[in-house]
């Protein structure tokens, strides 16, 4: 961000809790989840390439199961795209909570099937636009806790930034810009130095005159409305010729990314960068896995 910009204050709500999976299908939760704005949650402490994982997004409860768990479950599911070990692969079950009627045959069958696979409580993290959008049914968990977003602001003095023009976009600029932004995000030095003979040499984009900038980092689970707020606030802070970059680092072990199925395969990348310009144009740089589909 430009040095004069004010760091946004996000209203994003984040919590953690442990509950049996069937509580996410209880009538009280179904009713509240249908009306909660921007509610998302996923199971934590589980690996997408080896364990059974769960996520809730846009009123859809997505369950990614190993082959053995899927056979115990006994409900319909579709094969996953991700088969890192050459096995027959995982299975994906999707329940639409917006149309799943409590007490119906489909609801009863789903509760019984998931209880067979997940007999013990699971650990979850959830986020929503505001604390009021977190369903009250989740507060009943004995270990329910509100987790504040960790915010860190850093000043960058006399930093030469890449020269960017909204209309001058190509794949080479995208790659070099993503590398440069990664250096800044990881607090690495961009100073020139003589590399070892066996290392690859990184060539940065063409740099502008040094200027003062600032970075802000939020650590936690952000909902989409918080990301939209960051884009709006960054654009409002820009003067003609300036730009801002919002980097989003996704959760590797989520069964969903970019609105579609996500898996680990060789890497669990699901990152995105939004470069916002003062003239209301923007670039979207996406880093996805080889099997990820962008919905």
GROMACS .gro file of C-alpha atoms in nm:
model
  295
    1UNK     CA    1   0.000   0.000   0.000
    2UNK     CA    2   0.112   0.363  -0.044
    3UNK     CA    3   0.272   0.499   0.274
    4UNK     CA    4  -0.014   0.746   0.333
    5UNK     CA    5  -0.285   0.479   0.316
    6UNK     CA    6  -0.479   0.381   0.627
    7UNK     CA    7  -0.472   0.011   0.710
    8UNK     CA    8  -0.831  -0.124   0.694
    9UNK     CA    9  -1.002  -0.255   1.006
   10UNK     CA   10  -1.181  -0.577   0.917
   11UNK     CA   11  -1.513  -0.683   1.071
   12UNK     CA   12  -1.440  -1.045   0.983
   13UNK     CA   13  -1.544  -1.293   1.256
   14UNK     CA   14  -1.340  -1.610   1.320
   15UNK     CA   15  -1.404  -1.887   1.572
   16UNK     CA   16  -1.295  -2.243   1.652
   17UNK     CA   17  -1.497  -2.523   1.812
   18UNK     CA   18  -1.541  -2.901   1.836
   19UNK     CA   19  -1.874  -3.068   1.754
   20UNK     CA   20  -2.005  -3.399   1.621
   21UNK     CA   21  -2.060  -3.379   1.246
   22UNK     CA   22  -2.432  -3.448   1.295
   23UNK     CA   23  -2.467  -3.112   1.475
   24UNK     CA   24  -2.405  -2.944   1.139
   25UNK     CA   25  -2.720  -3.119   1.016
   26UNK     CA   26  -2.933  -3.038   1.321
   27UNK     CA   27  -3.250  -2.836   1.243
   28UNK     CA   28  -3.130  -2.531   1.439
   29UNK     CA   29  -2.801  -2.514   1.250
   30UNK     CA   30  -2.965  -2.574   0.911
   31UNK     CA   31  -3.202  -2.282   0.969
   32UNK     CA   32  -2.928  -2.045   1.084
   33UNK     CA   33  -2.679  -2.152   0.815
   34UNK     CA   34  -2.932  -2.070   0.543
   35UNK     CA   35  -2.960  -1.710   0.660
   36UNK     CA   36  -2.602  -1.640   0.777
   37UNK     CA   37  -2.412  -1.403   0.550
   38UNK     CA   38  -2.086  -1.534   0.407
   39UNK     CA   39  -2.051  -1.827   0.648
   40UNK     CA   40  -1.769  -2.075   0.579
   41UNK     CA   41  -1.614  -2.350   0.792
   42UNK     CA   42  -1.377  -2.642   0.751
   43UNK     CA   43  -1.230  -2.921   0.960
   44UNK     CA   44  -0.884  -2.857   1.102
   45UNK     CA   45  -0.595  -3.086   1.190
   46UNK     CA   46  -0.672  -3.310   0.890
   47UNK     CA   47  -0.477  -3.359   0.566
   48UNK     CA   48  -0.661  -3.351   0.236
   49UNK     CA   49  -0.434  -3.614   0.079
   50UNK     CA   50  -0.467  -3.871   0.360
   51UNK     CA   51  -0.765  -3.798   0.588
   52UNK     CA   52  -1.138  -3.732   0.568
   53UNK     CA   53  -1.204  -3.356   0.554
   54UNK     CA   54  -1.515  -3.137   0.562
   55UNK     CA   55  -1.600  -2.784   0.447
   56UNK     CA   56  -1.909  -2.564   0.436
   57UNK     CA   57  -1.931  -2.299   0.166
   58UNK     CA   58  -2.232  -2.124   0.009
   59UNK     CA   59  -2.476  -2.348   0.200
   60UNK     CA   60  -2.309  -2.663   0.061
   61UNK     CA   61  -2.155  -2.913   0.303
   62UNK     CA   62  -1.870  -3.083   0.115
   63UNK     CA   63  -1.721  -3.405   0.255
   64UNK     CA   64  -1.402  -3.545   0.098
   65UNK     CA   65  -1.354  -3.909   0.195
   66UNK     CA   66  -1.094  -4.177   0.145
   67UNK     CA   67  -1.213  -4.484  -0.044
   68UNK     CA   68  -1.253  -4.691   0.276
   69UNK     CA   69  -1.452  -4.417   0.453
   70UNK     CA   70  -1.674  -4.372   0.150
   71UNK     CA   71  -1.761  -4.742   0.149
   72UNK     CA   72  -1.860  -4.720   0.520
   73UNK     CA   73  -2.063  -4.408   0.450
   74UNK     CA   74  -2.301  -4.572   0.205
   75UNK     CA   75  -2.433  -4.260   0.026
   76UNK     CA   76  -2.382  -4.138  -0.328
   77UNK     CA   77  -2.069  -3.945  -0.414
   78UNK     CA   78  -1.856  -3.861  -0.715
   79UNK     CA   79  -1.494  -3.964  -0.778
   80UNK     CA   80  -1.233  -3.702  -0.704
   81UNK     CA   81  -0.976  -3.583  -0.957
   82UNK     CA   82  -0.690  -3.629  -0.712
   83UNK     CA   83  -0.512  -3.964  -0.706
   84UNK     CA   84  -0.159  -3.889  -0.583
   85UNK     CA   85  -0.072  -4.247  -0.490
   86UNK     CA   86  -0.227  -4.422  -0.792
   87UNK     CA   87  -0.515  -4.556  -0.579
   88UNK     CA   88  -0.876  -4.562  -0.701
   89UNK     CA   89  -0.906  -4.220  -0.542
   90UNK     CA   90  -1.115  -4.033  -0.296
   91UNK     CA   91  -1.488  -3.961  -0.316
   92UNK     CA   92  -1.666  -3.629  -0.278
   93UNK     CA   93  -2.010  -3.597  -0.116
   94UNK     CA   94  -2.198  -3.267  -0.141
   95UNK     CA   95  -2.509  -3.187   0.067
   96UNK     CA   96  -2.712  -2.879  -0.022
   97UNK     CA   97  -2.820  -2.742   0.318
   98UNK     CA   98  -3.049  -2.488   0.152
   99UNK     CA   99  -3.279  -2.767   0.032
  100UNK     CA  100  -3.208  -3.042   0.288
  101UNK     CA  101  -3.526  -3.063   0.497
  102UNK     CA  102  -3.480  -3.168   0.860
  103UNK     CA  103  -3.655  -3.499   0.928
  104UNK     CA  104  -3.673  -3.601   0.562
  105UNK     CA  105  -3.548  -3.941   0.443
  106UNK     CA  106  -3.247  -3.772   0.277
  107UNK     CA  107  -3.167  -3.585   0.600
  108UNK     CA  108  -3.192  -3.900   0.815
  109UNK     CA  109  -2.978  -4.101   0.572
  110UNK     CA  110  -2.710  -3.828   0.566
  111UNK     CA  111  -2.697  -3.807   0.947
  112UNK     CA  112  -2.662  -4.183   0.986
  113UNK     CA  113  -2.398  -4.210   0.711
  114UNK     CA  114  -2.177  -3.930   0.843
  115UNK     CA  115  -2.208  -4.060   1.200
  116UNK     CA  116  -2.061  -4.391   1.083
  117UNK     CA  117  -1.757  -4.218   0.933
  118UNK     CA  118  -1.714  -3.954   1.207
  119UNK     CA  119  -1.821  -4.111   1.540
  120UNK     CA  120  -1.620  -3.859   1.742
  121UNK     CA  121  -1.640  -3.477   1.755
  122UNK     CA  122  -1.438  -3.289   1.494
  123UNK     CA  123  -1.237  -2.972   1.530
  124UNK     CA  124  -1.357  -2.685   1.306
  125UNK     CA  125  -1.268  -2.327   1.219
  126UNK     CA  126  -1.545  -2.096   1.094
  127UNK     CA  127  -1.566  -1.741   0.966
  128UNK     CA  128  -1.842  -1.501   0.867
  129UNK     CA  129  -1.884  -1.133   0.780
  130UNK     CA  130  -1.970  -1.032   1.141
  131UNK     CA  131  -1.989  -1.209   1.479
  132UNK     CA  132  -2.370  -1.201   1.451
  133UNK     CA  133  -2.347  -1.418   1.138
  134UNK     CA  134  -2.189  -1.709   1.328
  135UNK     CA  135  -2.484  -1.946   1.396
  136UNK     CA  136  -2.581  -1.960   1.764
  137UNK     CA  137  -2.586  -2.341   1.739
  138UNK     CA  138  -2.206  -2.338   1.720
  139UNK     CA  139  -2.178  -2.146   2.048
  140UNK     CA  140  -2.300  -2.455   2.233
  141UNK     CA  141  -1.962  -2.626   2.184
  142UNK     CA  142  -1.779  -2.650   2.516
  143UNK     CA  143  -1.454  -2.525   2.360
  144UNK     CA  144  -1.608  -2.254   2.141
  145UNK     CA  145  -1.362  -1.964   2.113
  146UNK     CA  146  -1.352  -1.638   1.920
  147UNK     CA  147  -1.013  -1.592   1.755
  148UNK     CA  148  -0.905  -1.235   1.671
  149UNK     CA  149  -0.730  -1.177   1.341
  150UNK     CA  150  -0.358  -1.126   1.390
  151UNK     CA  151  -0.263  -0.798   1.220
  152UNK     CA  152   0.093  -0.689   1.143
  153UNK     CA  153   0.192  -0.362   0.971
  154UNK     CA  154   0.539  -0.294   0.830
  155UNK     CA  155   0.684   0.024   0.680
  156UNK     CA  156   0.898  -0.009   0.367
  157UNK     CA  157   1.132   0.288   0.332
  158UNK     CA  158   1.272   0.386  -0.010
  159UNK     CA  159   1.159   0.068  -0.180
  160UNK     CA  160   1.184   0.052  -0.561
  161UNK     CA  161   0.863  -0.112  -0.684
  162UNK     CA  162   0.788  -0.262  -1.028
  163UNK     CA  163   0.664  -0.030  -1.301
  164UNK     CA  164   0.313  -0.144  -1.388
  165UNK     CA  165   0.062  -0.022  -1.644
  166UNK     CA  166  -0.294  -0.162  -1.636
  167UNK     CA  167  -0.292  -0.228  -2.011
  168UNK     CA  168   0.057  -0.386  -2.026
  169UNK     CA  169  -0.025  -0.731  -1.891
  170UNK     CA  170   0.130  -1.055  -2.015
  171UNK     CA  171   0.243  -1.389  -1.873
  172UNK     CA  172   0.604  -1.277  -1.821
  173UNK     CA  173   0.496  -0.976  -1.615
  174UNK     CA  174   0.259  -1.197  -1.414
  175UNK     CA  175   0.535  -1.444  -1.324
  176UNK     CA  176   0.798  -1.187  -1.232
  177UNK     CA  177   0.549  -0.976  -1.037
  178UNK     CA  178   0.428  -1.278  -0.840
  179UNK     CA  179   0.789  -1.361  -0.748
  180UNK     CA  180   0.862  -1.002  -0.646
  181UNK     CA  181   0.548  -0.976  -0.433
  182UNK     CA  182   0.640  -1.306  -0.270
  183UNK     CA  183   0.977  -1.162  -0.169
  184UNK     CA  184   0.806  -0.865  -0.009
  185UNK     CA  185   0.539  -1.075   0.165
  186UNK     CA  186   0.806  -1.305   0.314
  187UNK     CA  187   1.016  -1.007   0.425
  188UNK     CA  188   1.309  -1.111   0.207
  189UNK     CA  189   1.568  -0.868   0.078
  190UNK     CA  190   1.540  -0.754  -0.283
  191UNK     CA  191   1.895  -0.615  -0.283
  192UNK     CA  192   2.122  -0.725  -0.565
  193UNK     CA  193   2.385  -0.983  -0.478
  194UNK     CA  194   2.614  -1.222  -0.660
  195UNK     CA  195   2.448  -1.567  -0.674
  196UNK     CA  196   2.624  -1.898  -0.646
  197UNK     CA  197   2.709  -2.056  -0.980
  198UNK     CA  198   2.463  -2.343  -0.936
  199UNK     CA  199   2.154  -2.135  -0.849
  200UNK     CA  200   1.881  -2.002  -1.077
  201UNK     CA  201   1.889  -1.624  -1.113
  202UNK     CA  202   1.572  -1.427  -1.051
  203UNK     CA  203   1.523  -1.127  -1.278
  204UNK     CA  204   1.288  -0.871  -1.118
  205UNK     CA  205   1.048  -0.656  -1.320
  206UNK     CA  206   1.159  -0.312  -1.431
  207UNK     CA  207   1.165  -0.101  -1.115
  208UNK     CA  208   1.041   0.251  -1.055
  209UNK     CA  209   1.206   0.519  -0.843
  210UNK     CA  210   1.227   0.433  -0.471
  211UNK     CA  211   0.934   0.546  -0.256
  212UNK     CA  212   0.788   0.476   0.087
  213UNK     CA  213   0.527   0.202   0.118
  214UNK     CA  214   0.362  -0.008   0.386
  215UNK     CA  215   0.239  -0.366   0.410
  216UNK     CA  216  -0.034  -0.513   0.630
  217UNK     CA  217  -0.072  -0.882   0.704
  218UNK     CA  218  -0.379  -1.056   0.848
  219UNK     CA  219  -0.340  -1.412   0.974
  220UNK     CA  220  -0.658  -1.612   1.009
  221UNK     CA  221  -0.957  -1.730   0.807
  222UNK     CA  222  -1.099  -1.447   0.593
  223UNK     CA  223  -1.447  -1.453   0.442
  224UNK     CA  224  -1.510  -1.319   0.091
  225UNK     CA  225  -1.673  -0.997   0.216
  226UNK     CA  226  -1.352  -0.913   0.407
  227UNK     CA  227  -1.147  -0.964   0.090
  228UNK     CA  228  -1.389  -0.740  -0.102
  229UNK     CA  229  -1.347  -0.476   0.166
  230UNK     CA  230  -0.969  -0.489   0.132
  231UNK     CA  231  -0.996  -0.435  -0.245
  232UNK     CA  232  -1.234  -0.139  -0.202
  233UNK     CA  233  -1.024   0.026   0.069
  234UNK     CA  234  -0.699  -0.026  -0.125
  235UNK     CA  235  -0.848   0.130  -0.439
  236UNK     CA  236  -0.980   0.429  -0.241
  237UNK     CA  237  -0.631   0.499  -0.103
  238UNK     CA  238  -0.459   0.518  -0.443
  239UNK     CA  239  -0.344   0.830  -0.623
  240UNK     CA  240  -0.312   0.838  -1.007
  241UNK     CA  241  -0.027   0.611  -1.119
  242UNK     CA  242  -0.023   0.409  -0.795
  243UNK     CA  243  -0.132   0.051  -0.736
  244UNK     CA  244  -0.185  -0.188  -0.445
  245UNK     CA  245  -0.155  -0.566  -0.423
  246UNK     CA  246  -0.370  -0.797  -0.207
  247UNK     CA  247  -0.217  -1.145  -0.168
  248UNK     CA  248  -0.439  -1.431  -0.048
  249UNK     CA  249  -0.280  -1.753   0.077
  250UNK     CA  250  -0.530  -2.038   0.078
  251UNK     CA  251  -0.561  -2.334   0.313
  252UNK     CA  252  -0.385  -2.631   0.156
  253UNK     CA  253  -0.603  -2.894   0.324
  254UNK     CA  254  -0.941  -2.752   0.223
  255UNK     CA  255  -1.158  -2.969  -0.009
  256UNK     CA  256  -1.269  -2.649  -0.185
  257UNK     CA  257  -1.076  -2.370  -0.358
  258UNK     CA  258  -1.184  -2.108  -0.613
  259UNK     CA  259  -1.540  -2.240  -0.587
  260UNK     CA  260  -1.452  -2.593  -0.706
  261UNK     CA  261  -1.290  -2.913  -0.581
  262UNK     CA  262  -0.939  -2.882  -0.438
  263UNK     CA  263  -0.682  -3.146  -0.351
  264UNK     CA  264  -0.316  -3.175  -0.266
  265UNK     CA  265  -0.167  -3.392  -0.543
  266UNK     CA  266   0.198  -3.270  -0.568
  267UNK     CA  267   0.119  -2.938  -0.394
  268UNK     CA  268  -0.180  -2.779  -0.229
  269UNK     CA  269  -0.138  -2.430  -0.372
  270UNK     CA  270  -0.455  -2.225  -0.392
  271UNK     CA  271  -0.332  -1.867  -0.373
  272UNK     CA  272  -0.444  -1.551  -0.550
  273UNK     CA  273  -0.318  -1.195  -0.587
  274UNK     CA  274  -0.534  -0.896  -0.681
  275UNK     CA  275  -0.340  -0.598  -0.818
  276UNK     CA  276  -0.561  -0.289  -0.798
  277UNK     CA  277  -0.496   0.027  -1.000
  278UNK     CA  278  -0.618   0.381  -0.939
  279UNK     CA  279  -0.830   0.380  -1.258
  280UNK     CA  280  -1.053   0.098  -1.121
  281UNK     CA  281  -0.885  -0.170  -1.334
  282UNK     CA  282  -0.721  -0.474  -1.175
  283UNK     CA  283  -0.516  -0.787  -1.243
  284UNK     CA  284  -0.596  -1.126  -1.091
  285UNK     CA  285  -0.303  -1.366  -1.056
  286UNK     CA  286  -0.397  -1.720  -0.950
  287UNK     CA  287  -0.163  -1.995  -0.826
  288UNK     CA  288  -0.349  -2.325  -0.837
  289UNK     CA  289  -0.266  -2.695  -0.835
  290UNK     CA  290  -0.244  -2.899  -1.155
  291UNK     CA  291  -0.592  -3.050  -1.105
  292UNK     CA  292  -0.767  -2.746  -0.958
  293UNK     CA  293  -1.052  -2.605  -1.162
  294UNK     CA  294  -1.141  -2.236  -1.143
  295UNK     CA  295  -1.519  -2.204  -1.112
   0.00000   0.00000   0.00000
